[in-house]
């Protein structure tokens, strides 16, 4: 059950695909070069391998528990969280002005993967705090910033996102929680919020809830939603904690996975009203919440990569130990370790290729985020912002869907033992399933990709990315046999992608059912293509390194083999997906609703 | 959480695809026409909907428990099992000579699906008993038959299959349990068996274990394995129960799913030796066990269909009730039930198409089984046996792998609620995962398909099936727009299949790693094709029925829509799978074992 962070692969991506050297030229990131990345990742790996990862399995067996209005987290969580905050990990990507380390996302994202591989349930608490910090940084007034940011960035207090209500899941227009303005400028908040991750726990002194609610008289729908800060404990002028606020945890959910993370039902205002502070302006809550959600969506995509990596490591370990049956090629006389068997290899390679492909994609997306925020040239910032925004639904949607495949294969490699909870592989299978759901289901990601990211600009951004991919294809086509094979698959997948983009752009208004019928397959195709593209780039780097006498030939050869496998076995799915989207839209809606 | 057996769809398959009229012409099946099928299925539906299905959810929460050497099954199981036996359900497909009803598998298989949809954990007990009955019928001597068959067929006693040992999972050559011949012709059996489904329980008076063990001096490997009957309680001359035999349950497993079914570790012979009776001849145990396994493999395939159907029904119900967001086509002004949303429809249609496709495939395979055993013409029997044997890995392998997709989508349709155990959708996701593992993992099914079913006859059987598919394509190509679309997809999938068959047949000896690297994808492609073919045949039947003024136009139209969806969205996966197998074999084994 041990976990070893894939620091080498991360640094490869950071150096060669995300180009940390370019990031380090941007104002504010002068100290964030490859050496920093290496130092941070190695320390991050050590902490998570030794402190956080060992808690994962036991915490699944003995999850968080609820009693009265309080929640006790799993054994060891509180102590590990203390170490986490002491190490300054919460502040990694946040501004130095408020005590953070101000590192680029290019580095922070890799740290996020490590933390999530170590313990998905534990990692959710910092993940939500990050979202709260982003929202306050972007939209909070000076007083809110002064009161909350330092404590959140240090990890002394944690944050939550309160969107969902029983009738309002994907549909935030249905939010009913209400906020009544008070003479002193505060609000009283009333309502019930569900599915609040770490909505109550015992790891920090205070919990800062960011809550969507309607102010009386606000417009209907999403344009009438405001965002509020509602602290669990009121904060005195001197920063010390004051009275208990009127927000209480009434229960936590009994879930299939991520059991150690408490998922709370929070009741606001049953005892006179929870005191809340408006973030930014009234009725702009959704806009601000999207800031948190976009950060969180990217982070959930990284969770997919993280759980896939953990499942992969476990499966490899088992395959290298378990002896069963003679190899079909007769290479071993008697029974051999199952990693000799071609189908076990196919499963492991699939897990590996999916994980490395998505990791490469997420790394490049992180660098774009950094450039979008830190590049001195406004035009470059804009281009990178556009690219990053296109990537968010792919990182979230594709990486999480692929994590279902990877964790399934992880169980499968173990055979019957995989189904026994004591083995640990089953936990990853159960944990992963939330990832395609929370912070926007795969369908919500796909809607975003279809609507805001593709149809709105007539497919322009998508085509610009396709053109970049074509350039990589050309480089590959002039290379080795492996490179050429990858070029061929990339080309077919890109052409499939372009067909789909044209179809989506044309149909989004003309026949929205047709466009949206293909939304999730489109997202998967796009993610598949971009991940395959990044592995194609990685192959070029690796071949060049080998030609230059790399002192890590084993790693470089493995990268080439993985990229080739991805092209042969994953990119080959793309043309069929195209056919289903472009030629199969009508059959999605053909069966009348009442005929199901 | 209610379940409604899809009797209409089953009868459609039984009548039009499996052609029960032809089955009913075979000796012994004279009374087994469509009317019988309908009467049996309706009664089966009633019993399982009312008695067995309601136990499923609670039993998952309060699984079987172990204490000392005994196992207490979940609440209600004992009583339901009593009703199951009183209804004569265990004897459905077994010979009237021993008290069974002697119905064809064409009917029995549909009943099996209903039982498994109602409660997968409960259904496993009868499933294993069926296997034990098959083995005794085929290989047992008269005395064993006389002592055990009636009690097994009535369900008064239950049966188990004891293959697995800690070191012997997929690899039965590694079986170490031993049997010592005694002067009285019995054997003393010693050893540890694991993963024994219903190896101990409180639902029946006796448990008849069928156990693989080695007789001293037997050849090594699978050729030295013999099969024994080891009853939990000895049976006296008059059929009454005698002494407790020396086989004891030492523990049961803590599993991810099918929690209510006790999975036992059985210890044989710790107190002097468990008394066993040889089945058939020494050293032919594996051959006999394959009889049980082939019956069980088909049955596990049906379990895949069953759990997919259950997940589908649950998802449809939720989608028709849950209100969330406005439809993209503006067909409803405000928020609508989520079944209005194209992606929800896509998910439901995928579940439906996969389930109906696999059901049709399993129904046709069952009819072939019946003809293989009952047709008066030896040549016809042989042809059907060959066809059936080709179908077994597809029914088992494809239907169970598709059940993972279906149960995943089932959770996904529910959004966040799907991840909460109280909803029930998560149970299907957890339960389904065992299906691709037990009774031979997907890789074991695929090995069987590659080795015994394809390479051995140079792809002849596979090609003969392809020729039948081509005939259906021609009929479709002359039909409606839907029919033509299906013909086109079927053709592409068939051509992909033929390419793969040629590749597998050519490489199985020349480059076994290459052939077996594509084994599971080949199995999935073949299953996909055959399921799509049967839905193509179904479409032809439905269109003819509509043209003839069917009085069930809604059903027929739904069948057409489902077949079309399958072709557009599932069959389109086939060409990519072909590419991965035929052109991607090398990259499966390219990464050296120690580089993982």
Short mmCIF file of C-alpha atoms in Angstrom, two decimals, chain A residues 166-171 195 253-258 312 316 320 322 324-325 328-329 335 339-340 342-343 345-346 348-349 352 404 408 411-412 415-417 419-422 426 429-430 433-434 436-437 441-443 488-489 512-513 516-517 520-521 558 564-565 568-569 572 576 579-580 583-584 587-589 591 593 595-596, chain B residues 166-171 195 253-258 312 316 320 322 324-325 328-329 335 339-340 342-343 345-346 348-349 352 404 408 411-412 415-417 419-422 426 429-430 433-434 436-437 441-443 488-489 512-513 516-517 520-521 558 564-565 568-569 572 576 579-580 583-584 587-589 591 593 595-596:
data_model
loop_
_atom_site.label_atom_id
_atom_site.label_comp_id
_atom_site.label_asym_id
_atom_site.label_seq_id
_atom_site.Cartn_x
_atom_site.Cartn_y
_atom_site.Cartn_z
CA UNK A 166 -31.51 19.48 -2.22
CA UNK A 167 -33.30 20.94 -5.24
CA UNK A 168 -30.24 22.70 -6.64
CA UNK A 169 -27.44 20.44 -7.79
CA UNK A 170 -26.20 21.09 -11.29
CA UNK A 171 -28.87 23.77 -11.55
CA UNK A 195 -22.84 17.89 0.00
CA UNK A 253 -23.38 11.41 4.27
CA UNK A 254 -22.75 7.68 4.07
CA UNK A 255 -20.82 7.49 0.81
CA UNK A 256 -19.42 4.80 -1.48
CA UNK A 257 -15.95 6.30 -1.39
CA UNK A 258 -13.81 9.16 -0.06
CA UNK A 312 -1.33 1.95 -11.12
CA UNK A 316 2.27 -2.92 -10.78
CA UNK A 320 5.40 -8.10 -10.07
CA UNK A 322 1.87 -12.55 -7.82
CA UNK A 324 0.28 -17.46 -11.67
CA UNK A 325 0.40 -19.52 -14.88
CA UNK A 328 2.22 -17.88 -23.45
CA UNK A 329 5.54 -17.25 -25.16
CA UNK A 335 4.42 -20.33 -13.47
CA UNK A 339 3.42 -9.16 -15.32
CA UNK A 340 4.70 -11.68 -17.87
CA UNK A 342 0.28 -9.92 -22.24
CA UNK A 343 -3.15 -8.97 -20.94
CA UNK A 345 0.78 -5.77 -19.52
CA UNK A 346 -2.02 -4.31 -21.63
CA UNK A 348 -0.84 -1.81 -16.81
CA UNK A 349 0.17 0.04 -19.96
CA UNK A 352 0.17 4.13 -17.26
CA UNK A 404 -12.65 5.22 -13.64
CA UNK A 408 -11.25 -0.56 -12.74
CA UNK A 411 -8.89 -3.99 -9.42
CA UNK A 412 -8.90 -6.29 -12.43
CA UNK A 415 -8.21 -10.69 -9.81
CA UNK A 416 -10.31 -11.96 -6.90
CA UNK A 417 -8.02 -10.25 -4.40
CA UNK A 419 -12.54 -7.35 -4.76
CA UNK A 420 -11.51 -7.95 -1.17
CA UNK A 421 -11.38 -4.69 0.75
CA UNK A 422 -8.24 -5.64 2.67
CA UNK A 426 -11.18 -1.57 -4.31
CA UNK A 429 -12.36 2.15 -7.50
CA UNK A 430 -14.89 3.43 -4.99
CA UNK A 433 -16.38 7.51 -8.83
CA UNK A 434 -17.08 10.84 -7.12
CA UNK A 436 -16.83 12.53 -12.49
CA UNK A 437 -19.62 14.00 -10.39
CA UNK A 441 -20.47 16.36 -13.54
CA UNK A 442 -18.88 15.24 -16.79
CA UNK A 443 -21.99 16.52 -18.54
CA UNK A 488 -0.46 8.89 -37.89
CA UNK A 489 -2.77 8.30 -34.90
CA UNK A 512 -28.96 22.11 -29.70
CA UNK A 513 -30.13 18.59 -28.86
CA UNK A 516 -25.37 18.43 -26.67
CA UNK A 517 -26.07 14.76 -27.38
CA UNK A 520 -19.51 14.22 -23.29
CA UNK A 521 -18.08 12.13 -26.16
CA UNK A 558 9.85 4.21 -21.20
CA UNK A 564 3.49 4.81 -28.59
CA UNK A 565 1.11 2.68 -26.56
CA UNK A 568 -1.93 2.70 -30.65
CA UNK A 569 -4.50 1.95 -27.97
CA UNK A 572 -7.42 4.89 -31.89
CA UNK A 576 -15.24 5.95 -33.61
CA UNK A 579 -18.76 8.83 -35.90
CA UNK A 580 -20.99 8.49 -32.87
CA UNK A 583 -23.54 10.64 -37.38
CA UNK A 584 -25.30 9.36 -34.29
CA UNK A 587 -30.51 8.28 -32.25
CA UNK A 588 -29.75 9.77 -28.84
CA UNK A 589 -33.11 11.51 -28.71
CA UNK A 591 -36.71 7.17 -28.13
CA UNK A 593 -39.16 10.04 -22.90
CA UNK A 595 -40.83 4.88 -23.74
CA UNK A 596 -37.93 4.31 -21.36
CA UNK B 166 -4.37 -18.99 -2.18
CA UNK B 167 -1.69 -19.87 -4.74
CA UNK B 168 -4.12 -21.18 -7.37
CA UNK B 169 -6.49 -18.61 -8.80
CA UNK B 170 -6.61 -18.46 -12.57
CA UNK B 171 -3.89 -21.11 -12.56
CA UNK B 195 -13.35 -17.63 -2.43
CA UNK B 253 -14.34 -12.24 3.09
CA UNK B 254 -15.01 -8.54 3.50
CA UNK B 255 -15.86 -7.60 -0.06
CA UNK B 256 -16.57 -4.43 -2.03
CA UNK B 257 -19.86 -5.80 -3.35
CA UNK B 258 -22.22 -8.80 -3.39
CA UNK B 312 -30.96 1.01 -15.92
CA UNK B 316 -34.66 5.82 -15.66
CA UNK B 320 -38.04 10.85 -14.84
CA UNK B 322 -35.51 14.60 -10.75
CA UNK B 324 -32.98 20.15 -12.77
CA UNK B 325 -32.16 22.86 -15.35
CA UNK B 328 -31.24 23.13 -24.22
CA UNK B 329 -33.86 23.00 -26.96
CA UNK B 335 -36.44 23.48 -15.10
CA UNK B 339 -34.57 12.94 -18.90
CA UNK B 340 -35.10 15.99 -21.12
CA UNK B 342 -29.49 15.05 -24.20
CA UNK B 343 -26.60 13.72 -22.15
CA UNK B 345 -30.67 10.44 -22.71
CA UNK B 346 -27.32 9.37 -24.11
CA UNK B 348 -29.82 5.94 -20.54
CA UNK B 349 -29.75 4.83 -24.17
CA UNK B 352 -30.44 0.27 -22.53
CA UNK B 404 -19.31 -2.00 -15.49
CA UNK B 408 -21.11 3.49 -13.85
CA UNK B 411 -24.47 6.22 -10.76
CA UNK B 412 -23.63 9.12 -13.08
CA UNK B 415 -25.23 12.87 -9.90
CA UNK B 416 -24.16 13.39 -6.30
CA UNK B 417 -27.05 11.29 -5.04
CA UNK B 419 -22.52 8.37 -4.61
CA UNK B 420 -24.64 8.23 -1.45
CA UNK B 421 -25.24 4.63 -0.42
CA UNK B 422 -28.84 5.27 0.61
CA UNK B 426 -23.78 2.68 -5.83
CA UNK B 429 -21.56 -0.31 -9.23
CA UNK B 430 -19.87 -2.19 -6.40
CA UNK B 433 -17.15 -5.38 -10.38
CA UNK B 434 -16.88 -9.03 -9.28
CA UNK B 436 -15.44 -9.52 -14.69
CA UNK B 437 -13.37 -11.52 -12.21
CA UNK B 441 -11.53 -13.18 -15.37
CA UNK B 442 -12.09 -11.33 -18.63
CA UNK B 443 -8.55 -12.32 -19.59
CA UNK B 488 -23.39 -0.03 -42.49
CA UNK B 489 -22.12 -0.16 -38.90
CA UNK B 512 1.69 -15.62 -29.02
CA UNK B 513 2.42 -12.42 -27.13
CA UNK B 516 -2.79 -12.56 -26.52
CA UNK B 517 -2.02 -8.85 -26.19
CA UNK B 520 -9.53 -8.97 -24.27
CA UNK B 521 -10.09 -6.28 -26.93
CA UNK B 558 -38.45 1.36 -29.16
CA UNK B 564 -30.12 2.11 -34.21
CA UNK B 565 -28.54 3.69 -31.15
CA UNK B 568 -24.41 4.43 -34.01
CA UNK B 569 -22.80 4.51 -30.59
CA UNK B 572 -18.73 2.38 -33.96
CA UNK B 576 -10.72 1.44 -33.39
CA UNK B 579 -6.59 -1.00 -35.05
CA UNK B 580 -5.39 -1.39 -31.48
CA UNK B 583 -1.52 -2.62 -35.37
CA UNK B 584 -0.82 -2.09 -31.69
CA UNK B 587 3.47 -1.62 -27.96
CA UNK B 588 1.76 -3.78 -25.35
CA UNK B 589 4.99 -5.64 -24.57
CA UNK B 591 8.08 -1.62 -22.00
CA UNK B 593 8.92 -5.64 -17.01
CA UNK B 595 10.57 -0.46 -16.19
CA UNK B 596 7.07 -0.31 -14.73
#
